[in-house]
Tab-separated table of C-alpha atoms in Angstrom:
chain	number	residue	atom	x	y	z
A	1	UNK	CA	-114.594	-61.140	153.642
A	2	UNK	CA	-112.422	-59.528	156.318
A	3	UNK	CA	-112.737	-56.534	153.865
A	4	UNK	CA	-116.707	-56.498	153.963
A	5	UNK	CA	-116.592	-56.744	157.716
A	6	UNK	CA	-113.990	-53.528	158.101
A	7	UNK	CA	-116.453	-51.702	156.002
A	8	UNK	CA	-119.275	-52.766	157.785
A	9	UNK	CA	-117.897	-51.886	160.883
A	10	UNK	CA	-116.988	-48.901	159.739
A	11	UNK	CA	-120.487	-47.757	158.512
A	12	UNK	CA	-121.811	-48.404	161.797
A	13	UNK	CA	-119.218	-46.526	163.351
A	14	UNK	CA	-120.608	-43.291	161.312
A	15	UNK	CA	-124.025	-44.578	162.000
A	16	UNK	CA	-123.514	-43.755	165.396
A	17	UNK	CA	-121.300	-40.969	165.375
A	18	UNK	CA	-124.280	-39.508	163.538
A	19	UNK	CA	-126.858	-40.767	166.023
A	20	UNK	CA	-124.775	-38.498	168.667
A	21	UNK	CA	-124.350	-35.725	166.657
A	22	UNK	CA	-128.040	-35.669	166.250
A	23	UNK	CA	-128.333	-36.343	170.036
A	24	UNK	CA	-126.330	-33.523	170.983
A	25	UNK	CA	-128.056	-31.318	168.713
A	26	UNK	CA	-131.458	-31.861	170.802
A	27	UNK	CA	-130.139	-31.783	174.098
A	28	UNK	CA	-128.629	-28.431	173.134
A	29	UNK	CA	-131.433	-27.423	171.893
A	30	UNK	CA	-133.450	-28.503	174.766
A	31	UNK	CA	-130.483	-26.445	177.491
A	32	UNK	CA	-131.658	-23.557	175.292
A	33	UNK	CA	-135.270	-23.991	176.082
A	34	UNK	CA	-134.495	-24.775	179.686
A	35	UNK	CA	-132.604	-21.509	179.924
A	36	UNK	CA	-135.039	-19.794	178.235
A	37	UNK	CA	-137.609	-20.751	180.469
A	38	UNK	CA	-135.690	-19.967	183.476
A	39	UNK	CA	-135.192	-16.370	182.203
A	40	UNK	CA	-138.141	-15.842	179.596
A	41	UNK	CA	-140.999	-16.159	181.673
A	42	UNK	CA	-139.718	-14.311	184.631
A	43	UNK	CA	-138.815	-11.511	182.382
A	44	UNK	CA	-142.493	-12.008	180.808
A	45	UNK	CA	-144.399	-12.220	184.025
A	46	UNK	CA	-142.215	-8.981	185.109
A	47	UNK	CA	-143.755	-7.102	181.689
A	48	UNK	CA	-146.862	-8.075	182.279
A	49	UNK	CA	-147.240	-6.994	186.107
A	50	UNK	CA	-145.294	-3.580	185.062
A	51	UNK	CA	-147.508	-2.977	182.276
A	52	UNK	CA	-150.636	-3.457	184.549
A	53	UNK	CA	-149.215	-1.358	188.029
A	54	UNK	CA	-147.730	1.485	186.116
A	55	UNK	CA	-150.374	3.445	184.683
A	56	UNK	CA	-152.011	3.132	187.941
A	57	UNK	CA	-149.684	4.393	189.953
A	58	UNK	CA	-148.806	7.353	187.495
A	59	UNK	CA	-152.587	8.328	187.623
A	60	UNK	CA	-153.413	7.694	191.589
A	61	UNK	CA	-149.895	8.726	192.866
A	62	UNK	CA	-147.097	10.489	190.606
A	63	UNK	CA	-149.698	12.915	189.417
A	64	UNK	CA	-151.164	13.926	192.442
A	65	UNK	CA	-147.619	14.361	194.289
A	66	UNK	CA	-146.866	16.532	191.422
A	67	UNK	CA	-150.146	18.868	192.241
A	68	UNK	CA	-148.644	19.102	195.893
A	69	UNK	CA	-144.807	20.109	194.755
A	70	UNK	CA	-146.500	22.298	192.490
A	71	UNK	CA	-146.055	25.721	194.396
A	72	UNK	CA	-142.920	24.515	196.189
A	73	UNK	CA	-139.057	25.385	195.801
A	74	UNK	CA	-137.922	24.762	192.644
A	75	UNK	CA	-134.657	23.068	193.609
A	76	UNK	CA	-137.122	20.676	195.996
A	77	UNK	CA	-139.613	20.111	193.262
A	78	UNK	CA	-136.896	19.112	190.716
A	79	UNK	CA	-135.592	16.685	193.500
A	80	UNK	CA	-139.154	15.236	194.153
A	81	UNK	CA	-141.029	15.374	190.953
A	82	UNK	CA	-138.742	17.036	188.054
A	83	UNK	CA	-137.864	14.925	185.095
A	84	UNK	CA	-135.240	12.921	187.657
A	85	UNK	CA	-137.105	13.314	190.471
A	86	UNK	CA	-136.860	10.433	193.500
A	87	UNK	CA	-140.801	9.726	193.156
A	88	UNK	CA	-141.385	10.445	188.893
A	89	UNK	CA	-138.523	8.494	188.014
A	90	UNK	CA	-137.740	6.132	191.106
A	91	UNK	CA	-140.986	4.718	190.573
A	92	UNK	CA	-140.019	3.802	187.036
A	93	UNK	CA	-137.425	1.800	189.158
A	94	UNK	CA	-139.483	0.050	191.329
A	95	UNK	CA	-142.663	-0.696	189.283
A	96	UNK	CA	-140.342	-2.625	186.543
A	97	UNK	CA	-137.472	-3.452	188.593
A	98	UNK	CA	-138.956	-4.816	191.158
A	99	UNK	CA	-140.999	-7.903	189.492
A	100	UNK	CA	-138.074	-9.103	187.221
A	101	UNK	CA	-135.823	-8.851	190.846
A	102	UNK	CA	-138.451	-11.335	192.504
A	103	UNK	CA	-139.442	-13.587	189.547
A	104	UNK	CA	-135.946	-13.946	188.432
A	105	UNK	CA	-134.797	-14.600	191.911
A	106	UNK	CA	-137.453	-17.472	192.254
A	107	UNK	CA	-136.395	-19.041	189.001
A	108	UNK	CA	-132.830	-19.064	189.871
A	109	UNK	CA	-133.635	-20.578	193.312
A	110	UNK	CA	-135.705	-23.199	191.759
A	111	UNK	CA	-133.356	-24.694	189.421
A	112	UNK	CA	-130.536	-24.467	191.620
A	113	UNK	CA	-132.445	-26.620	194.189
A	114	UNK	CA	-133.693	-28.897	191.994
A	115	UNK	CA	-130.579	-29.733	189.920
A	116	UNK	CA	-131.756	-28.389	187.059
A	117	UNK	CA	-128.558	-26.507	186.343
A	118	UNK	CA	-126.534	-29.027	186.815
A	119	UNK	CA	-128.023	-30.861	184.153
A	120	UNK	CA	-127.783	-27.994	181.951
A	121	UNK	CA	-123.817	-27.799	183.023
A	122	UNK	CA	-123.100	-31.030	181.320
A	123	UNK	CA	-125.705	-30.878	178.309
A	124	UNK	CA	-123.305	-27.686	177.103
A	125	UNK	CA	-119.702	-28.389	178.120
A	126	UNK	CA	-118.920	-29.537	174.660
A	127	UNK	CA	-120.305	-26.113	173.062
A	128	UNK	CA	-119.141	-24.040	175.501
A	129	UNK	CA	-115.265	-25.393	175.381
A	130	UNK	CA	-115.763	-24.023	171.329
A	131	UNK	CA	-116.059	-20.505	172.687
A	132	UNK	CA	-112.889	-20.944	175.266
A	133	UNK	CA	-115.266	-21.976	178.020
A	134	UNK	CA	-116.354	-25.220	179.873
A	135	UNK	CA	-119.617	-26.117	181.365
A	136	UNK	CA	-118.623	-25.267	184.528
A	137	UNK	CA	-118.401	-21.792	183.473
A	138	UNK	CA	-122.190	-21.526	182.263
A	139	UNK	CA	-123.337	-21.718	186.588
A	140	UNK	CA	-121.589	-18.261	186.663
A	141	UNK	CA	-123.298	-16.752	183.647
A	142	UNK	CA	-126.467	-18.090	184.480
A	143	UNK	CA	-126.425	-16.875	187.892
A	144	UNK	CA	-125.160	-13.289	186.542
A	145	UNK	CA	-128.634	-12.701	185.282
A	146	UNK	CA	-129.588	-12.695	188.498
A	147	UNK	CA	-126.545	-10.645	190.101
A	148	UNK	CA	-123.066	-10.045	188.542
A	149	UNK	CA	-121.159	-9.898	191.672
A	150	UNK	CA	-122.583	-13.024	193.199
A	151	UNK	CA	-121.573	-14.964	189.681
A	152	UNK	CA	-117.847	-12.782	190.198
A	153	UNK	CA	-117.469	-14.782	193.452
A	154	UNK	CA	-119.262	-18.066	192.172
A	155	UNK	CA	-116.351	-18.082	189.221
A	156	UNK	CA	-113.927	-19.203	191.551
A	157	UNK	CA	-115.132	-22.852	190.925
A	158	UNK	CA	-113.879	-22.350	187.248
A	159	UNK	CA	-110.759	-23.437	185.577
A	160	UNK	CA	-107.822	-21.617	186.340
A	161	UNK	CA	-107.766	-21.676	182.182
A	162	UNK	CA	-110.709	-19.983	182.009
A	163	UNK	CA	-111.920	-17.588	184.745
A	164	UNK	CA	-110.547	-14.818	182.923
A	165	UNK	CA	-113.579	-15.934	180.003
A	166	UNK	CA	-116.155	-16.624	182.005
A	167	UNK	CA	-115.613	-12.954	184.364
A	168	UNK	CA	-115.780	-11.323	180.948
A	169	UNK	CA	-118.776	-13.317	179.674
A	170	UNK	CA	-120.177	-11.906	183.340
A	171	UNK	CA	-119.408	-9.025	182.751
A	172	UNK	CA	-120.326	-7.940	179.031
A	173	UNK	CA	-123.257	-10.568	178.515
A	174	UNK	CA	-125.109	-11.389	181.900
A	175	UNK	CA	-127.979	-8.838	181.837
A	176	UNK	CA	-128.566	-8.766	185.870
A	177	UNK	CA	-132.126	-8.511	186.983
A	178	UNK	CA	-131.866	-4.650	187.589
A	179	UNK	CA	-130.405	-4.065	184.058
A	180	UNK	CA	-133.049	-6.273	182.500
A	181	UNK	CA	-136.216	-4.699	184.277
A	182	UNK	CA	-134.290	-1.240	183.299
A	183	UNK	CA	-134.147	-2.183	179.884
A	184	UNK	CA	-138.033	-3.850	179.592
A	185	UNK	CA	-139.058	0.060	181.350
A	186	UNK	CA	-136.889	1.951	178.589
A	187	UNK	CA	-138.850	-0.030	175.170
A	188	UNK	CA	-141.909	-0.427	177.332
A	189	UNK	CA	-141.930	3.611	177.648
A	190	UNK	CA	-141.138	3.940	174.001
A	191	UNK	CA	-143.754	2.039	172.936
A	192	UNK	CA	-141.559	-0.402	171.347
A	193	UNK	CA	-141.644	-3.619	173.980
A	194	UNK	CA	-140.637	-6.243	171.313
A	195	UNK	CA	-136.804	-4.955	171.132
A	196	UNK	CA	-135.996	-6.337	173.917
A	197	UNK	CA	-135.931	-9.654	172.609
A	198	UNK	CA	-133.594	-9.047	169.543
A	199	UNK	CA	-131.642	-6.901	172.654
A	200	UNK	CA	-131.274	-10.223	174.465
A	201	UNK	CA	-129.485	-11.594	171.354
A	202	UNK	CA	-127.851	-9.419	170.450
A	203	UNK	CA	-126.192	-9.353	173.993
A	204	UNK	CA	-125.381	-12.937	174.036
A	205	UNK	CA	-124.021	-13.170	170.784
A	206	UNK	CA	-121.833	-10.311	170.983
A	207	UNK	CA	-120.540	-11.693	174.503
A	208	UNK	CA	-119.332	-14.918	172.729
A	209	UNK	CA	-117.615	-12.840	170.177
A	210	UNK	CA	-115.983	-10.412	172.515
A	211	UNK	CA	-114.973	-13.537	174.616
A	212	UNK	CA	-113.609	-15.270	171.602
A	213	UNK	CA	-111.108	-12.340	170.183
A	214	UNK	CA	-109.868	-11.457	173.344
A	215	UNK	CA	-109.879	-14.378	174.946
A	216	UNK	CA	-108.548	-17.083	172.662
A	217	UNK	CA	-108.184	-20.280	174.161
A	218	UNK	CA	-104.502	-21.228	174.831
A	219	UNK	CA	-104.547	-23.779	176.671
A	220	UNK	CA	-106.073	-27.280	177.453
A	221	UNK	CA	-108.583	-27.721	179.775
A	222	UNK	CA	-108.010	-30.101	182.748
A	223	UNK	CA	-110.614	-32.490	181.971
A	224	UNK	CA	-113.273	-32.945	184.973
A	225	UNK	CA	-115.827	-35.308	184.931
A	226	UNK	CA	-119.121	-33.683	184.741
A	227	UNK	CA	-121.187	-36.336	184.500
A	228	UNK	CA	-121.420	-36.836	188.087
A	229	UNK	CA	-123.837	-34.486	188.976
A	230	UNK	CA	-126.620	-34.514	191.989
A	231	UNK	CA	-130.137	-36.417	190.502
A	232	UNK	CA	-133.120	-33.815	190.258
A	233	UNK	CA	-135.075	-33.517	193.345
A	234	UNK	CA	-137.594	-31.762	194.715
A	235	UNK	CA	-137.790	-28.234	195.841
A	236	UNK	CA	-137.828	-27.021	198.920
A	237	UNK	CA	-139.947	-24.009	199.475
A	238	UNK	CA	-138.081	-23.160	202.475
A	239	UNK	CA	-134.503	-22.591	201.041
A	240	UNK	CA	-136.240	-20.760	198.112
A	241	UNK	CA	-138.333	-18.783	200.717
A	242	UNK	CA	-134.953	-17.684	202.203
A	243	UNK	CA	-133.435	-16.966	198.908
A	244	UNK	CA	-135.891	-14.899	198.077
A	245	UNK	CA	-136.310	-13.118	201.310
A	246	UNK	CA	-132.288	-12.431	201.018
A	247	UNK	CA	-133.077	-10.912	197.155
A	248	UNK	CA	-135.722	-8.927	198.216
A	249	UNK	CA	-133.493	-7.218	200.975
A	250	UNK	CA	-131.092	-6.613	198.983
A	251	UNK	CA	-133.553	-4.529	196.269
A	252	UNK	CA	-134.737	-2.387	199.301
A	253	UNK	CA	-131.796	-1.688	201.172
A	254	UNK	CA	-128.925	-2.039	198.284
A	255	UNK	CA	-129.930	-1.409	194.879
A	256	UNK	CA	-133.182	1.179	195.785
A	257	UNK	CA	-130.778	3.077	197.883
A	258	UNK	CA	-128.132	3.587	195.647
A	259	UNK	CA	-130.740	4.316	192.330
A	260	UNK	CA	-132.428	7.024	194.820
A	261	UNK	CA	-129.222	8.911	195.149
A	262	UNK	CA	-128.273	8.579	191.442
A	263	UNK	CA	-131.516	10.259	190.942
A	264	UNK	CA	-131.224	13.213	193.578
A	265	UNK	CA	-127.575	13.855	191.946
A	266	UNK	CA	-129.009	13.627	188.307
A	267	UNK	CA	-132.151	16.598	189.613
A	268	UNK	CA	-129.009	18.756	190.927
A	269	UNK	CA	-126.996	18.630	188.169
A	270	UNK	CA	-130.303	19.176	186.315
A	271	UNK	CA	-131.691	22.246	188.096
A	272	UNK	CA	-128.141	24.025	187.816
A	273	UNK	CA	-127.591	23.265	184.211
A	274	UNK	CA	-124.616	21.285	184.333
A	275	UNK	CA	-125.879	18.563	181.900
A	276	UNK	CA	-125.686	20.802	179.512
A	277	UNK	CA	-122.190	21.234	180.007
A	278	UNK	CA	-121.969	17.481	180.113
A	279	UNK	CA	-123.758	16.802	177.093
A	280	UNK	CA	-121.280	18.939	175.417
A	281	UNK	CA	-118.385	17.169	176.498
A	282	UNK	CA	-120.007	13.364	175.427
A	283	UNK	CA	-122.436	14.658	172.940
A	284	UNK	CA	-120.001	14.866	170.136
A	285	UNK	CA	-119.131	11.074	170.560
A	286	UNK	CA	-122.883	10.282	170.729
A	287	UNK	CA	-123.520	12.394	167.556
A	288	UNK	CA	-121.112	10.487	165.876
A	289	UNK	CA	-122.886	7.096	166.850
A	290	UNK	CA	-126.599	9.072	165.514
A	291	UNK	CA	-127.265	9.292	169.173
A	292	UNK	CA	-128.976	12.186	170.618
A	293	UNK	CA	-126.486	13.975	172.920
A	294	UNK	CA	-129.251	14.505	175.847
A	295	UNK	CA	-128.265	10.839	176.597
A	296	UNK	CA	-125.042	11.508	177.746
A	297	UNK	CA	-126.221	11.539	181.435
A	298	UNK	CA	-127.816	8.043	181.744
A	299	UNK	CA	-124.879	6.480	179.712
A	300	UNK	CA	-122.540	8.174	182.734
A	301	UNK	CA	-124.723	6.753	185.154
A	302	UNK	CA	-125.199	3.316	183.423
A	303	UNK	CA	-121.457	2.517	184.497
A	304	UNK	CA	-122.164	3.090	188.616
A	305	UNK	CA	-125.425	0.669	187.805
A	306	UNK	CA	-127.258	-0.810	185.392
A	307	UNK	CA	-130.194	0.519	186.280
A	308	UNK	CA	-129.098	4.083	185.946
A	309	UNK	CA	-129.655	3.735	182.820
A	310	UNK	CA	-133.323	4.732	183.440
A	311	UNK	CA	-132.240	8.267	183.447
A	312	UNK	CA	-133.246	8.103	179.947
A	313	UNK	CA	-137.009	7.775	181.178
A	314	UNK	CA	-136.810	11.622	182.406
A	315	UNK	CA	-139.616	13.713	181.024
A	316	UNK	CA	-142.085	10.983	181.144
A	317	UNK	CA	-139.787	9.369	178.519
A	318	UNK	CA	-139.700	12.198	176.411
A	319	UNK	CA	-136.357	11.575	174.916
A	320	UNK	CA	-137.196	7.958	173.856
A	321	UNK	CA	-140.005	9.128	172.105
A	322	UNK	CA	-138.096	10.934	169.825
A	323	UNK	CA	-135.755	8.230	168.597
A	324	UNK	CA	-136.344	5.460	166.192
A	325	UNK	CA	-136.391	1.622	166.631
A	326	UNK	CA	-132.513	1.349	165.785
A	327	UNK	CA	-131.418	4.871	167.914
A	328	UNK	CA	-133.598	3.353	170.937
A	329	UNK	CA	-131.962	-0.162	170.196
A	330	UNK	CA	-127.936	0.787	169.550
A	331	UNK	CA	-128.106	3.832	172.684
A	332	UNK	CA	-129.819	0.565	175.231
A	333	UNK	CA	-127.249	-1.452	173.751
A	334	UNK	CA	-124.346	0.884	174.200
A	335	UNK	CA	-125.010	1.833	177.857
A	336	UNK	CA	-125.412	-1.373	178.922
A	337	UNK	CA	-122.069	-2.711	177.854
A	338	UNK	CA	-119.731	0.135	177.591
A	339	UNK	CA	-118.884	-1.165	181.378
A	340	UNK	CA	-119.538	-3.456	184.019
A	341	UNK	CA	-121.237	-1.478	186.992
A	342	UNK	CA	-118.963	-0.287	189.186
A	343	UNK	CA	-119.743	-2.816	192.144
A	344	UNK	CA	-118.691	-5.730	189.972
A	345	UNK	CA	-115.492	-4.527	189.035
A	346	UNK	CA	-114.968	-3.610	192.288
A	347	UNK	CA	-115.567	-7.417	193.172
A	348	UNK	CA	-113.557	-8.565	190.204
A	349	UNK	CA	-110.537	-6.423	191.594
A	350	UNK	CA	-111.224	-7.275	195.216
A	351	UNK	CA	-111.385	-11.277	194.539
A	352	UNK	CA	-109.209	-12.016	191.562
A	353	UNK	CA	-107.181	-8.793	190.739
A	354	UNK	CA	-106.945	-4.860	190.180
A	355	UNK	CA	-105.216	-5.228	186.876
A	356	UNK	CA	-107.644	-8.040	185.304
A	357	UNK	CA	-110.737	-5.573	186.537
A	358	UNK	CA	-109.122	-3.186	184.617
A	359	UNK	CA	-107.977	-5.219	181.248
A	360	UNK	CA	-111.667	-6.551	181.435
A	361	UNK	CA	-113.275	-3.227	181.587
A	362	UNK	CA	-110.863	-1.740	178.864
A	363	UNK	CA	-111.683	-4.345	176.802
A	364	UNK	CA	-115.600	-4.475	177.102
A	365	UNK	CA	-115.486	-0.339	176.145
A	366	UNK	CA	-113.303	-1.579	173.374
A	367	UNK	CA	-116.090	-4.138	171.922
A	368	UNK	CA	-118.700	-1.997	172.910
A	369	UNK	CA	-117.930	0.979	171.171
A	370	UNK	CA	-116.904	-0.702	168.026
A	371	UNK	CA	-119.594	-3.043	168.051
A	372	UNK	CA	-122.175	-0.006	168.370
A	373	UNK	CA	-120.467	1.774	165.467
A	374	UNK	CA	-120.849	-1.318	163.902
A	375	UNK	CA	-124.986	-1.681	164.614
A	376	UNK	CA	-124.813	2.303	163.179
A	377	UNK	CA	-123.098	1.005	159.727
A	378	UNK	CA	-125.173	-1.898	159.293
A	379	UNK	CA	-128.533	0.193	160.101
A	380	UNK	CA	-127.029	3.204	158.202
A	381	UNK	CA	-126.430	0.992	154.600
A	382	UNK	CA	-129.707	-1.330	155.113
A	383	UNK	CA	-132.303	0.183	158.052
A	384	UNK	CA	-133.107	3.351	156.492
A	385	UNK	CA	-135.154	5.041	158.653
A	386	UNK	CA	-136.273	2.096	160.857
């Protein structure tokens, strides 16, 4: 009898065990969709407001600027309207930046008020600790889709076992707001808006990996009770006013600023040839990742910011429209992980310390490189000309 009852008890103990496992499995599942909604419709209200503004103000504004600087200095023009002009391409900047900045912002301050994210902190410890990580560490990464540096400075409430994981999750995986509406501009111009889903992916999952290998997890984590978190409540529209207020600053008189000088630089450099002696310096790596060699100046760029990366839009997006689906995909891909922008590893150095900004750059070019080389092989052997 006593033999029945150990099996029995046994049996129920797998019963539930398997009741959890099940359980877990949804409420992951359900953190996904959360997350997903926090960043997916943003991103998709962004597109859709881009899509709608841009081809009205290319027809009632960039055109008609370009009639005026038609008869003036060419050094001007280039600076004005030329294929990296402040108003031709700065408005690429604005019209897609912009939204995703503001939507993305609102989303963020919504489920931080609310306790949203708190929720979601506990729902993924357990998967996150199988990637070196803790739940803790996902407020960080979250918040780096908004802005890298603010989730550099919000990883101090990590474990001392794993801020080194979660500033390199930051910093390789955490498309900020400026690099996503960047990106969404680039496959929007190409005519090819649907890559920047499988880009999104693609991201994440190579951020786990490149977190994994060169961050194994050594040690135990301190175990902290997460289920004490603050009950949902309701929003306040003030504080997310003010958050939003404080974003929307920071677009105009940070990140517009900065993007409008990258562009004046790129028209010099442009109107006195020397990106052609650039592109022959960098072109022969491109070439030998079947990447056009013309891109060499927006990858350069992509490392000051993310956005620079809509360099590549020059021409009226001439030298997207040349590439295929996978050239478009692995040269997005490649500038925007070959580095953090230089502002976050400037914050990495400044708040943690010179040499781990420096091993975590190093090793993001490191994964970067090799995993682009490895996108080439795969779409080399089985993409054909896709």
């Amino acid at each position: 009898m006593s033999v029945f009852v150990k099996a029995m008890i046994q049996l129920k103990k797998e019963e539930i065990k398997r009741d959890l496992s099940i359980l877990s499995v949804w409420r992951m599942s359900g953190c996904l969709l959360i997350i997903l909604a926090i960043y997916g419709l943003p991103v998709y209200g962004a597109y859709v407001i881009a899509t709608f503004f841009e081809p009205i103000v290319e027809t009632y504004f960039i055109l008609r600027v370009e009639e005026w600087f038609s008869s003036a200095p060419s050094l001007l023009a280039e600076i004005v309207v030329g294929p990296f002009g402040l108003l031709t391409l700065g408005m690429y900047s604005f019209v897609w930046a912009f939204p995703v900045v503001v939507l993305i912002g609102i989303s963020i301050s919504i489920t931080n008020d609310s306790g949203i994210k708190d929720k979601v902190t506990v729902a993924v410890d357990p998967w996150l600790r199988k990637i070196g990580l803790t739940g803790r560490d996902i407020i960080p990464v979250i918040t780096g889709y908004g802005c890298n540096v603010v989730a550099v400075y919000q990883s101090k409430g990590c474990s001392a076992c794993t801020r080194k994981q979660c500033l390199s999750m930051i910093s390789f995986s955490s498309a900020c707001s400026y690099q996503v509406g960047a990106t969404l501009s680039l496959f929007s111009v190409a005519g090819k808006p649907w890559l920047f889903f499988p880009y999104i992916i693609v991201l994440a999952v190579m951020g786990i990996i490149h977190t994994k290998l060169w961050y194994p997890q050594q040690h135990q984590f301190h175990s902290h009770d997460l289920t004490k978190t603050r009950p949902l409540q309701k929003v306040s529209p003030i504080a997310v006013l003010s958050n939003i207020r404080e974003t929307i600053k920071q677009f105009f008189f940070q990140a517009m600023p900065i993007f409008l000088v990258i562009c004046v630089i790129a028209a010099i450099l442009h109107n006195y040839k020397i990106l052609d002696v650039l592109s022959q310096v960098i072109g022969p790596i491109l070439t030998f990742l079947s990447l056009p060699a013309e891109a060499s100046l927006g990858i350069l760029f992509s490392i000051l910011r993310k956005d620079g990366i809509l360099l590549f839009n020059e021409g009226n997006g001439q030298l997207l429209l040349g590439l295929t689906s996978m050239e478009m995909f692995i040269l997005v891909y490649l500038a925007s992980t070959l580095s953090a922008c230089l502002v976050t590893l400037f914050a990495i150095a400044k708040d943690v310390s010179k040499s781990i900004a420096l091993q975590i750059a190093t090793k993001q070019a490191i994964t970067s490189i090799a995993s682009s080389l490895l996108l080439v092989i795969v779409w080399k052997t089985f993409g054909g000309n896709v």
